[in-house]
C-alpha positions as a printed NumPy array, in Angstrom:
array([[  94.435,   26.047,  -67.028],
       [  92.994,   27.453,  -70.275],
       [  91.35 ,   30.645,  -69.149],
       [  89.069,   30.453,  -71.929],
       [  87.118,   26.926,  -71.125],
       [  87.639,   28.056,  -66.881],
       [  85.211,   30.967,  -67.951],
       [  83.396,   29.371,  -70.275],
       [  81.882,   26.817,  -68.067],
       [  80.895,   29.914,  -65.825],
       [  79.188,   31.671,  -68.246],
       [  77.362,   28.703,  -69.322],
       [  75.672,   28.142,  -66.11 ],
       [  74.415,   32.107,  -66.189],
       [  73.268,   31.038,  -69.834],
       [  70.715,   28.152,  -68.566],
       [  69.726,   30.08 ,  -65.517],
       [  68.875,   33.162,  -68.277],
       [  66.826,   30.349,  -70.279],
       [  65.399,   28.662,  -67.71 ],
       [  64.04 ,   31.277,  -65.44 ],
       [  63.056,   34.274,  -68.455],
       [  63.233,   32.042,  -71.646],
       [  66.154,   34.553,  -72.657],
       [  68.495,   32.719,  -75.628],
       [  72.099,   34.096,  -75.357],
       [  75.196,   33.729,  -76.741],
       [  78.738,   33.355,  -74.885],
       [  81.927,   34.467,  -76.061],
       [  85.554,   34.569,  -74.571],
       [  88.142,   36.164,  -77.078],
       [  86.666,   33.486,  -79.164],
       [  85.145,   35.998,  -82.323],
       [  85.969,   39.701,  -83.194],
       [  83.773,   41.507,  -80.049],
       [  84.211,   45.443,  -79.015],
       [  84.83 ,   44.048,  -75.845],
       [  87.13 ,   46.891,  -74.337],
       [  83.824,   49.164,  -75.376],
       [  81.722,   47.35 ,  -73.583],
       [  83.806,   47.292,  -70.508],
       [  83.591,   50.944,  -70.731],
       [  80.393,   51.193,  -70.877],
       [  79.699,   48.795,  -68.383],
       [  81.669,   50.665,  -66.268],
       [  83.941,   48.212,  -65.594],
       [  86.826,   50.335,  -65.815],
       [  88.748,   52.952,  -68.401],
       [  91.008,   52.3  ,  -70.978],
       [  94.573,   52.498,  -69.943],
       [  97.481,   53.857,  -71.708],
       [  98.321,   50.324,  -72.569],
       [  95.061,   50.123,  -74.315],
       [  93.892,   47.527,  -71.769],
       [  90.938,   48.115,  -69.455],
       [  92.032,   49.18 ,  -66.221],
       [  90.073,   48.836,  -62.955],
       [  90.55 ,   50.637,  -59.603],
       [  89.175,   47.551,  -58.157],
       [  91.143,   45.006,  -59.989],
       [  93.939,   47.074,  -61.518],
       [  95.295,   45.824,  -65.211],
       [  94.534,   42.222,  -64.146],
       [  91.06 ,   41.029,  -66.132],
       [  89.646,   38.847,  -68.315],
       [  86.847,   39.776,  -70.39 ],
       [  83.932,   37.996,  -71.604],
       [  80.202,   38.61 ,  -72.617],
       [  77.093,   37.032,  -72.814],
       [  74.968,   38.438,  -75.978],
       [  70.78 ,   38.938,  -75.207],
       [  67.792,   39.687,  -77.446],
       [  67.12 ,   42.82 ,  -75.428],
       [  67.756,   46.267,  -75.686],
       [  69.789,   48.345,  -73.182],
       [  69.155,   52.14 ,  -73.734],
       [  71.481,   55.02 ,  -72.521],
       [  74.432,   53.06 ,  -71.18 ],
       [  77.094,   55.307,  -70.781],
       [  80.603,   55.137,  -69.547],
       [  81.361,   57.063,  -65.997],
       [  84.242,   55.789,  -64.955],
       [  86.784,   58.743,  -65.39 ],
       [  90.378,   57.509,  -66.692],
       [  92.091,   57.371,  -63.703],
       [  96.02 ,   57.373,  -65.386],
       [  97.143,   60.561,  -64.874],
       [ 100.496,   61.785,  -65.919],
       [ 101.801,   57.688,  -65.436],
       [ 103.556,   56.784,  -68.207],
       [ 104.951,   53.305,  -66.491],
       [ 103.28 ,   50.843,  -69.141],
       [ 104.162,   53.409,  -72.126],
       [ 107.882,   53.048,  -70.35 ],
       [ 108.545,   49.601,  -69.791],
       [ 107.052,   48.212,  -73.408],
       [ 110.543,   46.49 ,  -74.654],
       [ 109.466,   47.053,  -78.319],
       [ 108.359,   50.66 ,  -78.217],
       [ 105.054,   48.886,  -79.665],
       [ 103.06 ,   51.401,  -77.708],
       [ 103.539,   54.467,  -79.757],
       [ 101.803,   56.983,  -77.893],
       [  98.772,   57.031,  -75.315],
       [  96.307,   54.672,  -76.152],
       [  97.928,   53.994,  -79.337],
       [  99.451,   50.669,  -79.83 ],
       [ 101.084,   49.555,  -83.187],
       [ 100.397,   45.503,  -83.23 ],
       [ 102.866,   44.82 ,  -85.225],
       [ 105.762,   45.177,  -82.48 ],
       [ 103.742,   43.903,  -79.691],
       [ 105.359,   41.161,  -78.554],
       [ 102.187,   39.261,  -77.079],
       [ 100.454,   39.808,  -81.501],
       [ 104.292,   38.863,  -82.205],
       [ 104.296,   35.474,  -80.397],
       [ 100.729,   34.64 ,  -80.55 ],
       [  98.929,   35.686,  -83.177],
       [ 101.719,   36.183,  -85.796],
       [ 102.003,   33.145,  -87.919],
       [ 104.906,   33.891,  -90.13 ],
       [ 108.674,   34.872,  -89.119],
       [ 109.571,   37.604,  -86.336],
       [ 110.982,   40.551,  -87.754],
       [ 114.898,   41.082,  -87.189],
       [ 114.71 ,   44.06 ,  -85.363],
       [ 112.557,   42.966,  -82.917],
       [ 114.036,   39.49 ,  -81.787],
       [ 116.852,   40.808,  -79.576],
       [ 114.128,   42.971,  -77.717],
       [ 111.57 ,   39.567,  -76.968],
       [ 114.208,   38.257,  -75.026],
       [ 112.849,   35.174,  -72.901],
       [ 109.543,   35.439,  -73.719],
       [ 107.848,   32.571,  -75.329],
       [ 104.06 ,   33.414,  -75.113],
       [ 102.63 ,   36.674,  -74.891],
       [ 104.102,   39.869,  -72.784],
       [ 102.693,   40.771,  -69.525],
       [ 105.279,   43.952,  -68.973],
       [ 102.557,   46.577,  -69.824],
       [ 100.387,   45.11 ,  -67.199],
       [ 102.038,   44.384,  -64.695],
       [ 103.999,   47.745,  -63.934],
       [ 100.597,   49.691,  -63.264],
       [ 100.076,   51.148,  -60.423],
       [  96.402,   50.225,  -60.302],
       [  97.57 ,   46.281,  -59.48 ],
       [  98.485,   47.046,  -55.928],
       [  94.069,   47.112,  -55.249],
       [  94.2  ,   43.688,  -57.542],
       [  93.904,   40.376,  -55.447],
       [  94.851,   37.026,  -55.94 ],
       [  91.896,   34.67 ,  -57.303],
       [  90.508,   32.313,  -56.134],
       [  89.738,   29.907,  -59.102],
       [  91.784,   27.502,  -58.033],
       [  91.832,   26.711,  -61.681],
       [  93.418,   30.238,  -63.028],
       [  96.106,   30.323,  -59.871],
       [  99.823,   30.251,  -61.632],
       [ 101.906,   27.152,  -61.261],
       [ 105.162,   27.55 ,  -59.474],
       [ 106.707,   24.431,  -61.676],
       [ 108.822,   26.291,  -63.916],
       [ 110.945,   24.75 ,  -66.545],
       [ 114.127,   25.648,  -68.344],
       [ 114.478,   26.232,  -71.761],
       [ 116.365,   23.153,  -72.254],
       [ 112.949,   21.12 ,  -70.891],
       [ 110.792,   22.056,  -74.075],
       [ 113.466,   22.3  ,  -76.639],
       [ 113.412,   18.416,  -76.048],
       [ 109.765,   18.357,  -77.1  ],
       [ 108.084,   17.269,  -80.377],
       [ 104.58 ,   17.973,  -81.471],
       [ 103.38 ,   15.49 ,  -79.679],
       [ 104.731,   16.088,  -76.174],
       [ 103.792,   20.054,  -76.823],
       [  99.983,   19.029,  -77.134],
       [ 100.402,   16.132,  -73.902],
       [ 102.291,   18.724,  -71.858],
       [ 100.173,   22.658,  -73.167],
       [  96.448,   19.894,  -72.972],
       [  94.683,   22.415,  -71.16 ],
       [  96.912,   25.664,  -71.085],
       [  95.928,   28.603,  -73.609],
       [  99.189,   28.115,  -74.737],
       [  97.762,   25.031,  -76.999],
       [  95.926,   27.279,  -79.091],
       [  99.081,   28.665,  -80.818],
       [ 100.254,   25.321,  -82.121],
       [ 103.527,   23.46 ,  -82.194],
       [ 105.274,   25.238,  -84.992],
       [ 104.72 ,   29.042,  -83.394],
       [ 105.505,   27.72 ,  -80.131],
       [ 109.227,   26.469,  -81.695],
       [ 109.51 ,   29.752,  -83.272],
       [ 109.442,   31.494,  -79.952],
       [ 111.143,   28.922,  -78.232],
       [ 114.325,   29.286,  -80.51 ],
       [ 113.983,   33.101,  -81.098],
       [ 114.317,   32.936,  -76.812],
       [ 117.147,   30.536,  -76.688],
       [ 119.753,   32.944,  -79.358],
       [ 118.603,   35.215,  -76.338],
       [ 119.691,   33.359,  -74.041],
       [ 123.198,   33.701,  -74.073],
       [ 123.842,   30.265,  -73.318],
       [ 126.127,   28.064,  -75.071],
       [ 124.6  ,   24.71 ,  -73.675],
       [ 121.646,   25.104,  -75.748],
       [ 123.157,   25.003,  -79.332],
       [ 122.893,   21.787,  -79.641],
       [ 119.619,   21.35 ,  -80.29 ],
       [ 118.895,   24.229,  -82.247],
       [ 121.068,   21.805,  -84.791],
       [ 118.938,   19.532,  -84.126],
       [ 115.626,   21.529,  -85.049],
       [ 117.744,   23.039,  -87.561],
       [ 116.458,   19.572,  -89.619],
       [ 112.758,   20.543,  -88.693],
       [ 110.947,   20.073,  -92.225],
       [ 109.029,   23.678,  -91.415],
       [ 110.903,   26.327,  -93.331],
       [ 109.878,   28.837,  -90.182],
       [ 111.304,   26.618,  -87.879],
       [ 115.059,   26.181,  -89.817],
       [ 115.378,   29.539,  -90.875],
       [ 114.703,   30.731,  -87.252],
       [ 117.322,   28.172,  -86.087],
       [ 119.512,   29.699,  -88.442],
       [ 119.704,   33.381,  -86.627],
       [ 119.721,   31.714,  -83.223],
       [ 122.879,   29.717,  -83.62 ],
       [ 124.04 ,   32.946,  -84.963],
       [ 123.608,   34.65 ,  -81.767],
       [ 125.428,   31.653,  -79.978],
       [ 128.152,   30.437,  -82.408],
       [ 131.633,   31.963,  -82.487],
       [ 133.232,   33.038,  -86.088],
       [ 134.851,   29.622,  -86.733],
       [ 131.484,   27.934,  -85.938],
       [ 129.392,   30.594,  -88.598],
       [ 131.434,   29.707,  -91.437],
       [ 131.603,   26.062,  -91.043],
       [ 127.173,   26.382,  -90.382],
       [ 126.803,   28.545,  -93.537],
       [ 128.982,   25.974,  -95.407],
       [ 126.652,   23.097,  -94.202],
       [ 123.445,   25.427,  -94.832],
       [ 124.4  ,   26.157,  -98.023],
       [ 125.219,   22.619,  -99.142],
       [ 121.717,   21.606,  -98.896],
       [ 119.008,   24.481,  -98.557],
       [ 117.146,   24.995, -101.086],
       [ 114.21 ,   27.623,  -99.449],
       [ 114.273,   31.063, -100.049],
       [ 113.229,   32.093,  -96.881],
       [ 115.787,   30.196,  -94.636],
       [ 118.349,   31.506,  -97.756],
       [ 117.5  ,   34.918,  -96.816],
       [ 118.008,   34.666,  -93.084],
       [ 121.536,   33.09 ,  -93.492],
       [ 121.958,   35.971,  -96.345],
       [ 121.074,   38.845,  -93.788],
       [ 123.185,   37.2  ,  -91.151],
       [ 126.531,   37.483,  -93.363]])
């Protein structure tokens, strides 16, 4: 479930039991407003900041959520003394398939694939839609190659445990907006809407090398969302043979007006 309402409710309950037994107001957040929370993890001595930019625990390895609860009171000389604890690993520098983490604790956003298919509203840049490959929400790679994880353990918030029902990509291309909110109800993946979700759906399937999907990226090729066409367009591109291009540009071509899904059939040839 939605990681963000799971650990909401919990904080919530420390939040009345602050009220109620010292008349303490507070204030809750989970990566719901623009907090220093990596700082404060330091500080708290929760962990160091990895090479991935993530906190990293020797307790719980990459593997954390972070939230806060805001007081009225003033903490004085809170300093960090957890020592980073990295090393000469390089694993999550490595493994990143966009090269988005530039150097130690340096990340540039704009190729990281979870900013890419979460946060980034508009189109995915060319040169980085080969390297998302099946990913249609976020990017765990970073994480889950450090070395720290082999301390982590399962939770057990029955609520936050994975789901072993996976789906093919075929199963959600079938979906309208509808079905995406019925099916995503209480998964984080809700909060990036039905349009970005597409997106990243289609960007996947012209990864996916298979054939038996084309047909309905012509069907979402009719989607009345600019994004969602002119993605369509470089996906079928990935999947159509020569004969097939020419006869797609033809029908493009016939009717498109928009620049932008012009421009992706332009760079495509």
């Amino acid at each position: 479930e939605d990681y963000h309402e799971v650990i909401k409710i919990k904080l919530r309950e420390i939040q009345l039991w602050l009220l109620n037994e010292y008349n303490l107001d507070s204030k809750v957040f989970v990566d719901s407003s623009p907090v220093f929370e990596k700082y404060f993890a330091k500080i708290a001595n929760i962990g160091w900041q990895g090479k991935h930019t993530n906190i990293v625990s020797k307790k719980y390895g990459s593997w954390l959520f972070l939230a806060e609860i805001f007081l009225p009171v003033e903490i004085k000389d809170l300093k960090p003394q957890m020592l980073d604890s990295c090393g000469s690993c390089n694993k999550c520098i490595d493994i990143c398939p966009t090269n988005a983490l530039v150097s130690e604790n340096n990340i540039d956003a704009r190729k990281c694939i979870s900013y890419l298919t979460i946060e980034n509203k508009g189109p995915i840049p060319f040169s980085l839609r080969n390297k998302i490959g099946n990913k249609v929400y976020g990017c765990d790679d970073c994480l889950s190659v450090c070395p720290w994880n082999k301390f982590s353990t399962e939770t057990t918030e029955e609520k936050l445990q994975s789901s072993s029902d996976s789906k093919e990509l075929s199963f959600f291309l079938k979906f309208n907006k509808e079905k995406f909110q019925k099916y995503f109800f209480k998964s984080p993946i809700k909060r990036i809407g039905w349009t970005r979700f597409l997106r990243n759906l289609i960007i996947a399937t012209g990864n996916s090398k298979n054939r038996n999907l084309i047909k309905y990226l012509y069907i979402h090729l009719n989607n009345k969302d600019s994004l969602i066409r002119g993605t369509c367009v470089w996906s079928l591109f990935q999947l159509i043979n020569k004969k097939e291009k020419i006869e797609l540009k033809k029908r493009i071509l016939q009717k498109e007006t928009n620049e932008y899904v012009l421009f992706e059939l332009g760079m495509l040839g």
